[in-house]
PDB file of C-alpha atoms in Angstrom:
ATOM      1  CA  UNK M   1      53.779  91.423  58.029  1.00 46.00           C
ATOM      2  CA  UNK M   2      55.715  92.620  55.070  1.00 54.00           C
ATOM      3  CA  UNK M   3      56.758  96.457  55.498  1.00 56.00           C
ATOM      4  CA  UNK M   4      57.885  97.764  51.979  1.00 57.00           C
ATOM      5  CA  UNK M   5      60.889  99.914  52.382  1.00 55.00           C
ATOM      6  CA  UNK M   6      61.426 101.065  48.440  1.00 58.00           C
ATOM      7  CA  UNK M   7      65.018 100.871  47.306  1.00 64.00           C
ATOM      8  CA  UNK M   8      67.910  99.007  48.739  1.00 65.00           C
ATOM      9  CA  UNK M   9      69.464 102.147  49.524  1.00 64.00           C
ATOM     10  CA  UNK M  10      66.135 103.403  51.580  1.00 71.00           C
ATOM     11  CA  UNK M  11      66.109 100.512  53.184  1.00 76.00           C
ATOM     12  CA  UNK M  12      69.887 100.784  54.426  1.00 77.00           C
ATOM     13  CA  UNK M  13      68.917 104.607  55.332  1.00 80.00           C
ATOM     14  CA  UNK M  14      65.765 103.192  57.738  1.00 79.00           C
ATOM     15  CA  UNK M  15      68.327 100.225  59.339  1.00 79.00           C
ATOM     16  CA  UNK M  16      71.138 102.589  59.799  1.00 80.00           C
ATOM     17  CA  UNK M  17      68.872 105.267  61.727  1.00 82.00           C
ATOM     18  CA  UNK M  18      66.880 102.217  63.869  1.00 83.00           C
ATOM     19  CA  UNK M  19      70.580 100.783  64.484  1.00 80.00           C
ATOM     20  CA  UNK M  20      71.628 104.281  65.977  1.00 80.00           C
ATOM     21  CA  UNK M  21      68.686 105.209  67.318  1.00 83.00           C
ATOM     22  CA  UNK M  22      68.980 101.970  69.592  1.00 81.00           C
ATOM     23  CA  UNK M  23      72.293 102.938  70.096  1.00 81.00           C
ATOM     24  CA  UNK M  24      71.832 106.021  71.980  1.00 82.00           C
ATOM     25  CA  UNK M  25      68.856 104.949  73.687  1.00 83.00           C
ATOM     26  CA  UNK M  26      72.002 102.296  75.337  1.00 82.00           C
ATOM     27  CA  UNK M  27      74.539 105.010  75.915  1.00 83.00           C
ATOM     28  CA  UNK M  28      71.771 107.689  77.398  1.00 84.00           C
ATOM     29  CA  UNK M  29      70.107 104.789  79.831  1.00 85.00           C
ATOM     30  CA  UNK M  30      73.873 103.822  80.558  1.00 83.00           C
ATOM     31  CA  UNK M  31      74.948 107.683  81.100  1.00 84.00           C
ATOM     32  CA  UNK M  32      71.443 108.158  83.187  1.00 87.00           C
ATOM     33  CA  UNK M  33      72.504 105.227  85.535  1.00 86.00           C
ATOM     34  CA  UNK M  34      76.064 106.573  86.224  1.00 85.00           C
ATOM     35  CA  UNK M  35      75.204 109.906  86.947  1.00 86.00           C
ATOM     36  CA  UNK M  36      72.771 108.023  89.521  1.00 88.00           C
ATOM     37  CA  UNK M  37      75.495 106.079  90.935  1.00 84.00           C
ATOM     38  CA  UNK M  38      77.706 109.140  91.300  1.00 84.00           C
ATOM     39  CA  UNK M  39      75.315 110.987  92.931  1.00 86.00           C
ATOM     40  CA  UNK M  40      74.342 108.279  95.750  1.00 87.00           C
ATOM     41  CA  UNK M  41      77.971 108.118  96.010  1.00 85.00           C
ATOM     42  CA  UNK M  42      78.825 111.923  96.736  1.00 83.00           C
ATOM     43  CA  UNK M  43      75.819 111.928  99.215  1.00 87.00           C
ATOM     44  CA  UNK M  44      77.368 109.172 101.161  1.00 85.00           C
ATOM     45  CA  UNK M  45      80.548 110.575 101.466  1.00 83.00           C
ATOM     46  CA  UNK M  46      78.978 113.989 102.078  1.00 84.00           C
ATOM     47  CA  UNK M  47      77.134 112.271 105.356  1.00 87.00           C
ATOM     48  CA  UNK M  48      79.868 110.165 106.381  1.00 84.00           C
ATOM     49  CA  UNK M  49      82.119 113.601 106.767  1.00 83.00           C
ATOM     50  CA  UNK M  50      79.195 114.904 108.229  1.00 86.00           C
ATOM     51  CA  UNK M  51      78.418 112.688 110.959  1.00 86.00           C
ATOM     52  CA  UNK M  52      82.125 112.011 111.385  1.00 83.00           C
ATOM     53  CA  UNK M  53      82.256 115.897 112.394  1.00 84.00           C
ATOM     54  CA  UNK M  54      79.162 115.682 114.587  1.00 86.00           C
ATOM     55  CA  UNK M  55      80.877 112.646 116.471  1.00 84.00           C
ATOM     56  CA  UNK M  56      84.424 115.229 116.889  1.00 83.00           C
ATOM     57  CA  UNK M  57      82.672 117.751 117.832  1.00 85.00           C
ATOM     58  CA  UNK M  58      80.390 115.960 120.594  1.00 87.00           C
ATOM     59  CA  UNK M  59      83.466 114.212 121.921  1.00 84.00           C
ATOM     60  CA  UNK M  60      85.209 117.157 122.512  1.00 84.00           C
ATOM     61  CA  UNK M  61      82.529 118.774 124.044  1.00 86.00           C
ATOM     62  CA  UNK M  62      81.887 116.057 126.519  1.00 87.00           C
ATOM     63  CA  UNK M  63      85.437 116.123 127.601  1.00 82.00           C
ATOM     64  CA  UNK M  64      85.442 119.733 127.776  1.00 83.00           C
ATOM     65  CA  UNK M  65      82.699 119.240 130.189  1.00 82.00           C
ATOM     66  CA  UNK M  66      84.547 116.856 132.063  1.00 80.00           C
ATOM     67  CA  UNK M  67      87.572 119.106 132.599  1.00 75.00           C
ATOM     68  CA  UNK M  68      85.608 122.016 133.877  1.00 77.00           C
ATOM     69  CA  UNK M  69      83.514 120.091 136.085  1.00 74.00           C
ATOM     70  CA  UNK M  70      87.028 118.473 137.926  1.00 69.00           C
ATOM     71  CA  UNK M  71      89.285 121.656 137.084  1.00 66.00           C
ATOM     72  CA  UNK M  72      86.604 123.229 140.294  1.00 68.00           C
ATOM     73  CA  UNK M  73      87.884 120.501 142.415  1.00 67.00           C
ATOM     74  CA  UNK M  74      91.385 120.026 141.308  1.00 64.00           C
ATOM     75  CA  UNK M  75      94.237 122.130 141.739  1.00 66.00           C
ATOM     76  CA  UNK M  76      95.580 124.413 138.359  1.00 68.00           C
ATOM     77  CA  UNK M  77      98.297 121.765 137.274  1.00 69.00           C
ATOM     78  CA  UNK M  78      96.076 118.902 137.452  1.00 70.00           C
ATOM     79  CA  UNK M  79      93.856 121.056 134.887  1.00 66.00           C
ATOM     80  CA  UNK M  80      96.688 121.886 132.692  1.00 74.00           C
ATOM     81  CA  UNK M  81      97.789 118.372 132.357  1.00 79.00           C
ATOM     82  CA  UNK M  82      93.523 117.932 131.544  1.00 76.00           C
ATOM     83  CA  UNK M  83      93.673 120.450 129.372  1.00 80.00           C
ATOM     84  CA  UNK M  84      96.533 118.799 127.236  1.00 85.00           C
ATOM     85  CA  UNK M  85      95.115 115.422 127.678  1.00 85.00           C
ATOM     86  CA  UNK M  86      91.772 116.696 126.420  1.00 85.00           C
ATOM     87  CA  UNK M  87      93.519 118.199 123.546  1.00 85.00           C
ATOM     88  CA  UNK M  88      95.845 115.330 122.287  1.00 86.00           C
ATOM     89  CA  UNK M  89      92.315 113.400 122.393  1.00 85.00           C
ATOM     90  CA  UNK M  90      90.658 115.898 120.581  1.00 83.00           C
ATOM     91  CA  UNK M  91      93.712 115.857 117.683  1.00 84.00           C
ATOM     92  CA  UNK M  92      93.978 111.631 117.959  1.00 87.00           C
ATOM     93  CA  UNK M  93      90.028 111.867 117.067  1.00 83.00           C
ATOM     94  CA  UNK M  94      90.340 114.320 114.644  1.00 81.00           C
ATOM     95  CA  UNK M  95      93.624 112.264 112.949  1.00 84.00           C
ATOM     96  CA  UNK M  96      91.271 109.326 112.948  1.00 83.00           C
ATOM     97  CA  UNK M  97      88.042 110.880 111.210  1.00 81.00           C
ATOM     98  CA  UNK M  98      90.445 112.769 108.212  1.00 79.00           C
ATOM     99  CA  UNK M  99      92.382 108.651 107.809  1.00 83.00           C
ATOM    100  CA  UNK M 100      89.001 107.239 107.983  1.00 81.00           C
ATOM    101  CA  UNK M 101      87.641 110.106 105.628  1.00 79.00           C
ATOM    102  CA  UNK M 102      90.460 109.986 103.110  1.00 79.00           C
ATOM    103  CA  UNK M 103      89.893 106.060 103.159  1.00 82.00           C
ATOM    104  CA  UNK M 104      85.786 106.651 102.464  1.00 80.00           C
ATOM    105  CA  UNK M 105      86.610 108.907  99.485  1.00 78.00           C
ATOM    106  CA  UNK M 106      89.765 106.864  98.230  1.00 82.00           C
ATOM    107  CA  UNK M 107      87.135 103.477  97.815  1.00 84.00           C
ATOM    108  CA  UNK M 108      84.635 106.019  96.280  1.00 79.00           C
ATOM    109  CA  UNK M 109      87.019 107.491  93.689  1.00 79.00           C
ATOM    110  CA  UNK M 110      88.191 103.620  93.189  1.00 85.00           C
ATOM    111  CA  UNK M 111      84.418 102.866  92.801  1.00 84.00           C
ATOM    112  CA  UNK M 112      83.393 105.438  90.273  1.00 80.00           C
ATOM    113  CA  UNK M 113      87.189 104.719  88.164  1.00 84.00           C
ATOM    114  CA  UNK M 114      85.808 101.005  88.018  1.00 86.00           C
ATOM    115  CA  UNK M 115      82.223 102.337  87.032  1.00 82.00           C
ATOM    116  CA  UNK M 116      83.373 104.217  84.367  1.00 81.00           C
ATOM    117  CA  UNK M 117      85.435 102.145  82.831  1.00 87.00           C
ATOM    118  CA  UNK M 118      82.858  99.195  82.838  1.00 86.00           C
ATOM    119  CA  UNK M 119      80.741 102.217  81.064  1.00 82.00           C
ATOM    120  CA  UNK M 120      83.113 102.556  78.237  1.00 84.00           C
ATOM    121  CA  UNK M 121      83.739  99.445  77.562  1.00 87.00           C
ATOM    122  CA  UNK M 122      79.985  98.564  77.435  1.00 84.00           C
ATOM    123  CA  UNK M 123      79.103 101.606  75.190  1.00 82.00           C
ATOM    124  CA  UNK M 124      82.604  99.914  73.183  1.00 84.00           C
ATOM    125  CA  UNK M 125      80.498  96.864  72.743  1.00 85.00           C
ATOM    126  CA  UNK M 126      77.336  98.546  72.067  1.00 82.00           C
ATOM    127  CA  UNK M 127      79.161 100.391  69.133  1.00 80.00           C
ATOM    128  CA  UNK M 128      80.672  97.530  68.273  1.00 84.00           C
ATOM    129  CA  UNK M 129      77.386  95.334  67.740  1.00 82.00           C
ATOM    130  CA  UNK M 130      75.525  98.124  66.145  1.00 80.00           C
ATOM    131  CA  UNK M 131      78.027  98.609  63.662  1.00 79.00           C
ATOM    132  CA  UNK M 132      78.593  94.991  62.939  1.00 80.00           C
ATOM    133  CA  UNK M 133      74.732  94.541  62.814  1.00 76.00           C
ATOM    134  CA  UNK M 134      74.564  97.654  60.458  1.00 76.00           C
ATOM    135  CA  UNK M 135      77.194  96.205  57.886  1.00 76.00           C
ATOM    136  CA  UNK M 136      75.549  92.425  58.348  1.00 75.00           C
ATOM    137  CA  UNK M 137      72.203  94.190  57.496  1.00 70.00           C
ATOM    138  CA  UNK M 138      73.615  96.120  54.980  1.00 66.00           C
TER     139      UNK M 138
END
């Protein structure tokens, strides 16, 4: 099939505009599928502070439990000394979730660095080849 552009020049004008039109189609599907990955990442992170909370919380709660249920027994030093066990628990927990939380969101932020910059440099090449395609064409 033989399509009939007109001039040379119309015909650079209809292979520049397909060339970017491709172009963008690239950088939009490649901007779509970041944002995608960025968002599954947040959510994760989001749940894994979540749930790391829940887990604190519950721990504390059962020990809590466990003091007052012995503290009726046991005489009031025995539940001070509880007491402070209970509560360097409760901070050693706590110390753990914020390392382990800092670590989560320290991979993620190394995650979407490394995303990003594989995005530029493919929209880079992309450029590149459209531009080189353009001036072979043209």
């Amino acid at each position: 099939m033989n399509i009939h552009f007109g001039s040379k020049k119309n015909k650079r004008e209809v292979v520049i505009v397909v060339a970017a039109a491709a172009a963008a189609a690239v950088v939009v599907v490649i901007v779509v599928v970041v944002v995608v990955i960025v968002v599954v990442v947040v959510v994760v992170v989001v749940v894994v502070v979540v749930v790391a909370v829940v887990i604190v919380a519950a721990v504390v709660v059962v020990i809590l439990r466990i003091v007052v249920v012995v503290s009726v027994v046991v005489v009031v030093v025995v539940v001070v000394v509880e007491v402070v066990v209970v509560v360097i628990v409760a901070v050693v927990i706590i110390i753990i979730v914020v390392v382990v939380s800092v670590v989560v969101v320290a991979k993620v932020v190394v995650f979407v660095v490394v995303v990003v910059v594989v995005v530029v440099v493919v929209v880079v090449v992309v450029v590149v080849v459209v531009v080189a395609a353009v001036v072979v064409v043209v």
